[in-house]
Amino acid sequence: MLEVGDLVKEFGGLRAVDGVSFTLAAHTITGLIGPNGAGKTTLFNTIAGVHRPSSGSISFLGRRIGGLPPHRIFHAGLVRTFQIPRPFAGMTVLENTMLVPAGQAGERFWNNWFARSQVRAQERAGRERAREVLDFVGLERLSGEYAKNLSGGQQKLLELARVLMAEPQLILLDEPGAGVNPTLLVTIMDKLRELHARGITFLIIEHNMDLIMNLCNPVLVMAQGRLLMEGPPEVVRNDPRVLEAYLGGVLA
């Protein structure tokens, strides 16, 4: 599904991603781990189009996407979340979810006068779809709440709901477990398993080793901008290079 070949991203004299190559199979949940500063988020940002590659290639479903702007990559079916969710704070949970689908007739202001029936029909369909997605992630009861009033874990679920409204094929998740209480973390993991069973592919950055080891296979390991190894979680957990280079000899 995703092919990254000898990818390099430099910022001035700093090479944040240094010749990374890997392939991502469809219908997998792949973990990406490494210490702070390993280059994980820069790799995500480069794949998602936030940064242009300095060199190397990125292909999604056989199409070169390296260097494309984020909105074109998004519309191709590859979407990402952020470690710190960024909902529209002054909008409700339902409104945040409804605004995601592209090409809505109401986005063109003249349609609100000359194509009202089309706008209303799309809005009804969008509201119904949004409620289905919010029910799936467990936020339907909060659909009328302002996003700014949600807890950190609930905002992570809202971010997942917004991603699902785009009907993606591949989701890049940036630390879905960060700042989330244990109960909501279990909920998030369960929802990811359900989505995986429906055919969605995931690449997940995460520092929570329990989440990675119980959810992901394979696991990619980065350090100093490079890919150190790739393998099943039980192999990664016991690899001396990982224990030494990333976790000071202890993989919790």
PDB file of C-alpha atoms in Angstrom:
ATOM      1  CA  MET A   1       0.000   0.000   0.000  1.00  0.00           C
ATOM      2  CA  LEU A   2       2.785   2.433   0.944  1.00  0.00           C
ATOM      3  CA  GLU A   3       6.364   2.342  -0.356  1.00  0.00           C
ATOM      4  CA  VAL A   4       9.051   4.634   1.040  1.00  0.00           C
ATOM      5  CA  GLY A   5      12.396   4.501  -0.751  1.00  0.00           C
ATOM      6  CA  ASP A   6      15.647   6.006   0.550  1.00  0.00           C
ATOM      7  CA  LEU A   7      13.711   8.968   1.947  1.00  0.00           C
ATOM      8  CA  VAL A   8      15.703  11.976   3.148  1.00  0.00           C
ATOM      9  CA  LYS A   9      14.413  15.157   4.785  1.00  0.00           C
ATOM     10  CA  GLU A  10      16.900  17.851   5.699  1.00  0.00           C
ATOM     11  CA  PHE A  11      16.455  21.126   7.568  1.00  0.00           C
ATOM     12  CA  GLY A  12      19.516  23.194   6.791  1.00  0.00           C
ATOM     13  CA  GLY A  13      22.416  21.064   7.983  1.00  0.00           C
ATOM     14  CA  LEU A  14      20.212  18.694  10.001  1.00  0.00           C
ATOM     15  CA  ARG A  15      19.176  15.429   8.379  1.00  0.00           C
ATOM     16  CA  ALA A  16      16.037  14.528  10.343  1.00  0.00           C
ATOM     17  CA  VAL A  17      15.161  11.552   8.114  1.00  0.00           C
ATOM     18  CA  ASP A  18      18.214   9.801   6.753  1.00  0.00           C
ATOM     19  CA  GLY A  19      17.670   7.302   3.957  1.00  0.00           C
ATOM     20  CA  VAL A  20      14.602   5.511   5.348  1.00  0.00           C
ATOM     21  CA  SER A  21      13.103   2.697   3.257  1.00  0.00           C
ATOM     22  CA  PHE A  22      10.170   0.416   4.072  1.00  0.00           C
ATOM     23  CA  THR A  23       6.967  -0.974   2.620  1.00  0.00           C
ATOM     24  CA  LEU A  24       3.601  -1.052   4.318  1.00  0.00           C
ATOM     25  CA  ALA A  25       1.297  -3.946   3.484  1.00  0.00           C
ATOM     26  CA  ALA A  26      -2.439  -3.391   3.172  1.00  0.00           C
ATOM     27  CA  HIS A  27      -4.689  -4.448   6.084  1.00  0.00           C
ATOM     28  CA  THR A  28      -1.936  -4.228   8.709  1.00  0.00           C
ATOM     29  CA  ILE A  29      -1.403  -2.189  11.872  1.00  0.00           C
ATOM     30  CA  THR A  30       2.246  -1.148  11.826  1.00  0.00           C
ATOM     31  CA  GLY A  31       3.929   0.492  14.808  1.00  0.00           C
ATOM     32  CA  LEU A  32       6.686   3.102  14.600  1.00  0.00           C
ATOM     33  CA  ILE A  33       8.787   3.549  17.730  1.00  0.00           C
ATOM     34  CA  GLY A  34      11.966   5.312  18.773  1.00  0.00           C
ATOM     35  CA  PRO A  35      13.188   7.930  21.237  1.00  0.00           C
ATOM     36  CA  ASN A  36      12.327  11.605  21.037  1.00  0.00           C
ATOM     37  CA  GLY A  37      14.230  13.151  18.151  1.00  0.00           C
ATOM     38  CA  ALA A  38      14.426   9.896  16.200  1.00  0.00           C
ATOM     39  CA  GLY A  39      12.657  11.460  13.206  1.00  0.00           C
ATOM     40  CA  LYS A  40       9.278   9.737  13.531  1.00  0.00           C
ATOM     41  CA  THR A  41       7.063  12.808  13.297  1.00  0.00           C
ATOM     42  CA  THR A  42       9.194  14.293  10.514  1.00  0.00           C
ATOM     43  CA  LEU A  43       8.742  11.026   8.618  1.00  0.00           C
ATOM     44  CA  PHE A  44       4.958  11.284   9.136  1.00  0.00           C
ATOM     45  CA  ASN A  45       4.912  14.904   8.036  1.00  0.00           C
ATOM     46  CA  THR A  46       6.886  14.114   4.897  1.00  0.00           C
ATOM     47  CA  ILE A  47       4.643  11.200   3.946  1.00  0.00           C
ATOM     48  CA  ALA A  48       1.525  13.324   4.574  1.00  0.00           C
ATOM     49  CA  GLY A  49       2.823  16.250   2.491  1.00  0.00           C
ATOM     50  CA  VAL A  50       3.533  18.753   5.271  1.00  0.00           C
ATOM     51  CA  HIS A  51       7.232  18.649   4.287  1.00  0.00           C
ATOM     52  CA  ARG A  52       8.666  18.131   0.806  1.00  0.00           C
ATOM     53  CA  PRO A  53      11.237  15.310   0.670  1.00  0.00           C
ATOM     54  CA  SER A  54      14.831  16.405   0.164  1.00  0.00           C
ATOM     55  CA  SER A  55      15.292  13.208  -1.842  1.00  0.00           C
ATOM     56  CA  GLY A  56      13.892   9.706  -2.154  1.00  0.00           C
ATOM     57  CA  SER A  57      10.441   8.456  -3.092  1.00  0.00           C
ATOM     58  CA  ILE A  58       7.016   7.903  -1.525  1.00  0.00           C
ATOM     59  CA  SER A  59       4.335   5.898  -3.324  1.00  0.00           C
ATOM     60  CA  PHE A  60       0.776   5.232  -2.182  1.00  0.00           C
ATOM     61  CA  LEU A  61      -1.246   2.567  -4.011  1.00  0.00           C
ATOM     62  CA  GLY A  62       1.301   2.661  -6.810  1.00  0.00           C
ATOM     63  CA  ARG A  63       1.170   6.426  -7.274  1.00  0.00           C
ATOM     64  CA  ARG A  64       4.044   8.773  -6.470  1.00  0.00           C
ATOM     65  CA  ILE A  65       2.920  11.210  -3.765  1.00  0.00           C
ATOM     66  CA  GLY A  66       6.262  12.586  -2.553  1.00  0.00           C
ATOM     67  CA  GLY A  67       6.097  16.376  -2.713  1.00  0.00           C
ATOM     68  CA  LEU A  68       2.330  16.579  -3.291  1.00  0.00           C
ATOM     69  CA  PRO A  69       0.471  19.068  -1.062  1.00  0.00           C
ATOM     70  CA  PRO A  70      -1.377  17.658   1.954  1.00  0.00           C
ATOM     71  CA  HIS A  71      -4.876  18.166   0.530  1.00  0.00           C
ATOM     72  CA  ARG A  72      -4.104  16.052  -2.550  1.00  0.00           C
ATOM     73  CA  ILE A  73      -2.669  13.253  -0.413  1.00  0.00           C
ATOM     74  CA  PHE A  74      -5.724  13.509   1.854  1.00  0.00           C
ATOM     75  CA  HIS A  75      -8.096  13.159  -1.108  1.00  0.00           C
ATOM     76  CA  ALA A  76      -6.116  10.149  -2.347  1.00  0.00           C
ATOM     77  CA  GLY A  77      -7.134   8.274   0.824  1.00  0.00           C
ATOM     78  CA  LEU A  78      -4.095   8.773   3.083  1.00  0.00           C
ATOM     79  CA  VAL A  79      -4.903  10.820   6.186  1.00  0.00           C
ATOM     80  CA  ARG A  80      -3.183  11.569   9.467  1.00  0.00           C
ATOM     81  CA  THR A  81      -3.925  12.653  13.021  1.00  0.00           C
ATOM     82  CA  PHE A  82      -1.780  14.769  15.320  1.00  0.00           C
ATOM     83  CA  GLN A  83      -0.308  14.125  18.745  1.00  0.00           C
ATOM     84  CA  ILE A  84      -2.126  17.226  19.992  1.00  0.00           C
ATOM     85  CA  PRO A  85      -5.676  17.238  18.558  1.00  0.00           C
ATOM     86  CA  ARG A  86      -6.745  20.428  16.813  1.00  0.00           C
ATOM     87  CA  PRO A  87     -10.547  20.526  16.714  1.00  0.00           C
ATOM     88  CA  PHE A  88     -12.413  23.761  16.036  1.00  0.00           C
ATOM     89  CA  ALA A  89     -12.908  24.701  19.680  1.00  0.00           C
ATOM     90  CA  GLY A  90     -15.954  26.934  19.160  1.00  0.00           C
ATOM     91  CA  MET A  91     -17.845  24.353  17.127  1.00  0.00           C
ATOM     92  CA  THR A  92     -19.771  21.385  18.459  1.00  0.00           C
ATOM     93  CA  VAL A  93     -18.580  17.810  18.189  1.00  0.00           C
ATOM     94  CA  LEU A  94     -21.174  17.179  15.471  1.00  0.00           C
ATOM     95  CA  GLU A  95     -20.185  20.298  13.517  1.00  0.00           C
ATOM     96  CA  ASN A  96     -16.495  19.354  13.709  1.00  0.00           C
ATOM     97  CA  THR A  97     -17.336  15.986  12.215  1.00  0.00           C
ATOM     98  CA  MET A  98     -19.716  17.244   9.515  1.00  0.00           C
ATOM     99  CA  LEU A  99     -17.261  19.711   8.000  1.00  0.00           C
ATOM    100  CA  VAL A 100     -14.800  17.040   6.842  1.00  0.00           C
ATOM    101  CA  PRO A 101     -16.259  15.707   3.551  1.00  0.00           C
ATOM    102  CA  ALA A 102     -14.869  17.555   0.543  1.00  0.00           C
ATOM    103  CA  GLY A 103     -16.829  19.120  -2.281  1.00  0.00           C
ATOM    104  CA  GLN A 104     -19.949  20.014  -0.312  1.00  0.00           C
ATOM    105  CA  ALA A 105     -22.314  22.180  -2.345  1.00  0.00           C
ATOM    106  CA  GLY A 106     -22.758  24.624   0.537  1.00  0.00           C
ATOM    107  CA  GLU A 107     -19.071  25.563   0.342  1.00  0.00           C
ATOM    108  CA  ARG A 108     -19.977  27.712  -2.689  1.00  0.00           C
ATOM    109  CA  PHE A 109     -21.976  30.564  -1.235  1.00  0.00           C
ATOM    110  CA  TRP A 110     -24.185  31.057  -4.308  1.00  0.00           C
ATOM    111  CA  ASN A 111     -25.514  27.513  -3.962  1.00  0.00           C
ATOM    112  CA  ASN A 112     -27.188  28.590  -0.730  1.00  0.00           C
ATOM    113  CA  TRP A 113     -29.479  30.762  -2.875  1.00  0.00           C
ATOM    114  CA  PHE A 114     -29.650  28.909  -6.181  1.00  0.00           C
ATOM    115  CA  ALA A 115     -29.255  25.228  -5.164  1.00  0.00           C
ATOM    116  CA  ARG A 116     -30.838  25.123  -1.734  1.00  0.00           C
ATOM    117  CA  SER A 117     -32.368  21.674  -2.150  1.00  0.00           C
ATOM    118  CA  GLN A 118     -28.980  20.183  -3.045  1.00  0.00           C
ATOM    119  CA  VAL A 119     -27.325  21.894  -0.077  1.00  0.00           C
ATOM    120  CA  ARG A 120     -30.037  20.696   2.316  1.00  0.00           C
ATOM    121  CA  ALA A 121     -29.870  17.116   0.990  1.00  0.00           C
ATOM    122  CA  GLN A 122     -26.095  16.980   1.386  1.00  0.00           C
ATOM    123  CA  GLU A 123     -26.328  18.447   4.868  1.00  0.00           C
ATOM    124  CA  ARG A 124     -28.886  15.846   5.929  1.00  0.00           C
ATOM    125  CA  ALA A 125     -26.718  13.037   4.555  1.00  0.00           C
ATOM    126  CA  GLY A 126     -23.626  14.499   6.207  1.00  0.00           C
ATOM    127  CA  ARG A 127     -25.382  14.841   9.562  1.00  0.00           C
ATOM    128  CA  GLU A 128     -26.594  11.235   9.402  1.00  0.00           C
ATOM    129  CA  ARG A 129     -23.136   9.956   8.502  1.00  0.00           C
ATOM    130  CA  ALA A 130     -21.516  12.070  11.237  1.00  0.00           C
ATOM    131  CA  ARG A 131     -23.892  10.695  13.864  1.00  0.00           C
ATOM    132  CA  GLU A 132     -23.072   7.142  12.758  1.00  0.00           C
ATOM    133  CA  VAL A 133     -19.344   7.831  13.096  1.00  0.00           C
ATOM    134  CA  LEU A 134     -19.741   9.554  16.470  1.00  0.00           C
ATOM    135  CA  ASP A 135     -21.803   6.612  17.705  1.00  0.00           C
ATOM    136  CA  PHE A 136     -19.029   4.269  16.596  1.00  0.00           C
ATOM    137  CA  VAL A 137     -16.344   6.150  18.561  1.00  0.00           C
ATOM    138  CA  GLY A 138     -18.629   6.626  21.564  1.00  0.00           C
ATOM    139  CA  LEU A 139     -19.176  10.383  21.296  1.00  0.00           C
ATOM    140  CA  GLU A 140     -22.750  10.547  19.992  1.00  0.00           C
ATOM    141  CA  ARG A 141     -24.071  11.608  23.415  1.00  0.00           C
ATOM    142  CA  LEU A 142     -21.659  14.580  23.270  1.00  0.00           C
ATOM    143  CA  SER A 143     -22.570  15.616  19.725  1.00  0.00           C
ATOM    144  CA  GLY A 144     -23.932  18.970  20.902  1.00  0.00           C
ATOM    145  CA  GLU A 145     -20.998  19.741  23.216  1.00  0.00           C
ATOM    146  CA  TYR A 146     -18.379  22.293  22.207  1.00  0.00           C
ATOM    147  CA  ALA A 147     -15.108  20.617  21.258  1.00  0.00           C
ATOM    148  CA  LYS A 148     -13.169  22.824  23.692  1.00  0.00           C
ATOM    149  CA  ASN A 149     -15.010  21.180  26.597  1.00  0.00           C
ATOM    150  CA  LEU A 150     -13.897  17.627  25.773  1.00  0.00           C
ATOM    151  CA  SER A 151     -11.195  15.825  27.732  1.00  0.00           C
ATOM    152  CA  GLY A 152      -7.895  14.999  26.035  1.00  0.00           C
ATOM    153  CA  GLY A 153      -8.984  11.423  25.405  1.00  0.00           C
ATOM    154  CA  GLN A 154     -12.347  12.521  24.023  1.00  0.00           C
ATOM    155  CA  GLN A 155     -10.577  14.919  21.657  1.00  0.00           C
ATOM    156  CA  LYS A 156      -8.483  11.977  20.405  1.00  0.00           C
ATOM    157  CA  LEU A 157     -11.746  10.119  19.690  1.00  0.00           C
ATOM    158  CA  LEU A 158     -13.127  13.195  17.916  1.00  0.00           C
ATOM    159  CA  GLU A 159      -9.988  13.353  15.805  1.00  0.00           C
ATOM    160  CA  LEU A 160     -10.506   9.695  14.889  1.00  0.00           C
ATOM    161  CA  ALA A 161     -14.141  10.447  14.000  1.00  0.00           C
ATOM    162  CA  ARG A 162     -13.113  13.308  11.727  1.00  0.00           C
ATOM    163  CA  VAL A 163     -10.590  11.071   9.999  1.00  0.00           C
ATOM    164  CA  LEU A 164     -13.241   8.406   9.424  1.00  0.00           C
ATOM    165  CA  MET A 165     -15.513  10.935   7.732  1.00  0.00           C
ATOM    166  CA  ALA A 166     -12.893  11.105   4.966  1.00  0.00           C
ATOM    167  CA  GLU A 167     -13.306   7.333   4.329  1.00  0.00           C
ATOM    168  CA  PRO A 168      -9.517   6.729   4.268  1.00  0.00           C
ATOM    169  CA  GLN A 169      -7.617   3.642   3.218  1.00  0.00           C
ATOM    170  CA  LEU A 170      -4.500   4.416   5.282  1.00  0.00           C
ATOM    171  CA  ILE A 171      -4.421   6.337   8.561  1.00  0.00           C
ATOM    172  CA  LEU A 172      -1.240   7.707  10.130  1.00  0.00           C
ATOM    173  CA  LEU A 173      -1.843   8.004  13.885  1.00  0.00           C
ATOM    174  CA  ASP A 174       0.538  10.220  15.863  1.00  0.00           C
ATOM    175  CA  GLU A 175       0.551   9.022  19.503  1.00  0.00           C
ATOM    176  CA  PRO A 176      -3.137   8.133  19.932  1.00  0.00           C
ATOM    177  CA  GLY A 177      -2.433   7.079  23.522  1.00  0.00           C
ATOM    178  CA  ALA A 178      -0.633  10.250  24.679  1.00  0.00           C
ATOM    179  CA  GLY A 179      -2.393  11.923  27.596  1.00  0.00           C
ATOM    180  CA  VAL A 180      -5.271   9.453  27.527  1.00  0.00           C
ATOM    181  CA  ASN A 181      -6.565   7.806  30.699  1.00  0.00           C
ATOM    182  CA  PRO A 182      -6.419   3.979  30.829  1.00  0.00           C
ATOM    183  CA  THR A 183     -10.160   3.509  30.277  1.00  0.00           C
ATOM    184  CA  LEU A 184     -10.264   5.645  27.132  1.00  0.00           C
ATOM    185  CA  LEU A 185      -7.028   4.079  25.925  1.00  0.00           C
ATOM    186  CA  VAL A 186      -8.701   0.658  25.966  1.00  0.00           C
ATOM    187  CA  THR A 187     -11.617   2.164  24.029  1.00  0.00           C
ATOM    188  CA  ILE A 188      -9.280   3.646  21.410  1.00  0.00           C
ATOM    189  CA  MET A 189      -7.447   0.332  20.992  1.00  0.00           C
ATOM    190  CA  ASP A 190     -10.741  -1.525  20.586  1.00  0.00           C
ATOM    191  CA  LYS A 191     -11.916   0.941  17.930  1.00  0.00           C
ATOM    192  CA  LEU A 192      -8.633   0.604  16.019  1.00  0.00           C
ATOM    193  CA  ARG A 193      -9.029  -3.191  16.009  1.00  0.00           C
ATOM    194  CA  GLU A 194     -12.588  -2.850  14.698  1.00  0.00           C
ATOM    195  CA  LEU A 195     -11.486  -0.470  11.947  1.00  0.00           C
ATOM    196  CA  HIS A 196      -8.623  -2.784  11.046  1.00  0.00           C
ATOM    197  CA  ALA A 197     -11.131  -5.638  10.727  1.00  0.00           C
ATOM    198  CA  ARG A 198     -13.068  -3.444   8.282  1.00  0.00           C
ATOM    199  CA  GLY A 199      -9.991  -3.167   6.072  1.00  0.00           C
ATOM    200  CA  ILE A 200      -8.361   0.110   7.139  1.00  0.00           C
ATOM    201  CA  THR A 201      -4.564   0.105   7.327  1.00  0.00           C
ATOM    202  CA  PHE A 202      -2.687   1.937  10.093  1.00  0.00           C
ATOM    203  CA  LEU A 203       0.802   3.288  10.751  1.00  0.00           C
ATOM    204  CA  ILE A 204       1.067   4.345  14.400  1.00  0.00           C
ATOM    205  CA  ILE A 205       3.677   6.400  16.265  1.00  0.00           C
ATOM    206  CA  GLU A 206       3.415   5.583  19.937  1.00  0.00           C
ATOM    207  CA  HIS A 207       5.536   5.623  23.106  1.00  0.00           C
ATOM    208  CA  ASN A 208       3.138   3.366  25.011  1.00  0.00           C
ATOM    209  CA  MET A 209       4.804  -0.012  24.582  1.00  0.00           C
ATOM    210  CA  ASP A 210       1.768  -1.938  25.806  1.00  0.00           C
ATOM    211  CA  LEU A 211      -0.261  -0.444  22.970  1.00  0.00           C
ATOM    212  CA  ILE A 212       2.432  -1.151  20.397  1.00  0.00           C
ATOM    213  CA  MET A 213       3.109  -4.709  21.508  1.00  0.00           C
ATOM    214  CA  ASN A 214      -0.568  -5.663  21.777  1.00  0.00           C
ATOM    215  CA  LEU A 215      -1.838  -3.912  18.661  1.00  0.00           C
ATOM    216  CA  CYS A 216       0.918  -3.676  16.053  1.00  0.00           C
ATOM    217  CA  ASN A 217       2.614  -6.165  13.755  1.00  0.00           C
ATOM    218  CA  PRO A 218       5.112  -5.403  12.324  1.00  0.00           C
ATOM    219  CA  VAL A 219       6.974  -2.743  14.325  1.00  0.00           C
ATOM    220  CA  LEU A 220       9.454  -0.289  12.770  1.00  0.00           C
ATOM    221  CA  VAL A 221      12.219   1.141  14.946  1.00  0.00           C
ATOM    222  CA  MET A 222      13.926   4.477  14.244  1.00  0.00           C
ATOM    223  CA  ALA A 223      16.899   6.271  15.792  1.00  0.00           C
ATOM    224  CA  GLN A 224      18.849   9.330  14.677  1.00  0.00           C
ATOM    225  CA  GLY A 225      16.745   9.602  11.527  1.00  0.00           C
ATOM    226  CA  ARG A 226      17.426   6.070  10.373  1.00  0.00           C
ATOM    227  CA  LEU A 227      15.461   2.835  10.369  1.00  0.00           C
ATOM    228  CA  LEU A 228      17.224   0.447  12.713  1.00  0.00           C
ATOM    229  CA  MET A 229      15.066  -2.628  12.266  1.00  0.00           C
ATOM    230  CA  GLU A 230      11.636  -3.993  11.385  1.00  0.00           C
ATOM    231  CA  GLY A 231       9.995  -7.108  12.752  1.00  0.00           C
ATOM    232  CA  PRO A 232       7.267  -8.713  14.844  1.00  0.00           C
ATOM    233  CA  PRO A 233       6.726  -7.105  18.268  1.00  0.00           C
ATOM    234  CA  GLU A 234       8.194 -10.044  20.189  1.00  0.00           C
ATOM    235  CA  VAL A 235      11.402  -9.844  18.138  1.00  0.00           C
ATOM    236  CA  VAL A 236      11.649  -6.060  18.512  1.00  0.00           C
ATOM    237  CA  ARG A 237      11.028  -6.287  22.249  1.00  0.00           C
ATOM    238  CA  ASN A 238      14.038  -8.546  22.759  1.00  0.00           C
ATOM    239  CA  ASP A 239      16.447  -7.117  20.200  1.00  0.00           C
ATOM    240  CA  PRO A 240      19.620  -5.888  22.005  1.00  0.00           C
ATOM    241  CA  ARG A 241      19.983  -2.934  19.613  1.00  0.00           C
ATOM    242  CA  VAL A 242      16.521  -1.693  20.488  1.00  0.00           C
ATOM    243  CA  LEU A 243      17.023  -2.174  24.208  1.00  0.00           C
ATOM    244  CA  GLU A 244      20.316  -0.324  24.135  1.00  0.00           C
ATOM    245  CA  ALA A 245      19.734   2.400  21.554  1.00  0.00           C
ATOM    246  CA  TYR A 246      16.196   3.380  22.449  1.00  0.00           C
ATOM    247  CA  LEU A 247      15.244   2.374  25.921  1.00  0.00           C
ATOM    248  CA  GLY A 248      18.459   2.244  27.908  1.00  0.00           C
ATOM    249  CA  GLY A 249      18.355  -1.530  28.159  1.00  0.00           C
ATOM    250  CA  VAL A 250      14.782  -1.849  29.419  1.00  0.00           C
ATOM    251  CA  LEU A 251      11.697  -2.244  27.222  1.00  0.00           C
ATOM    252  CA  ALA A 252       8.747  -1.621  29.564  1.00  0.00           C
TER     253      ALA A 252
END
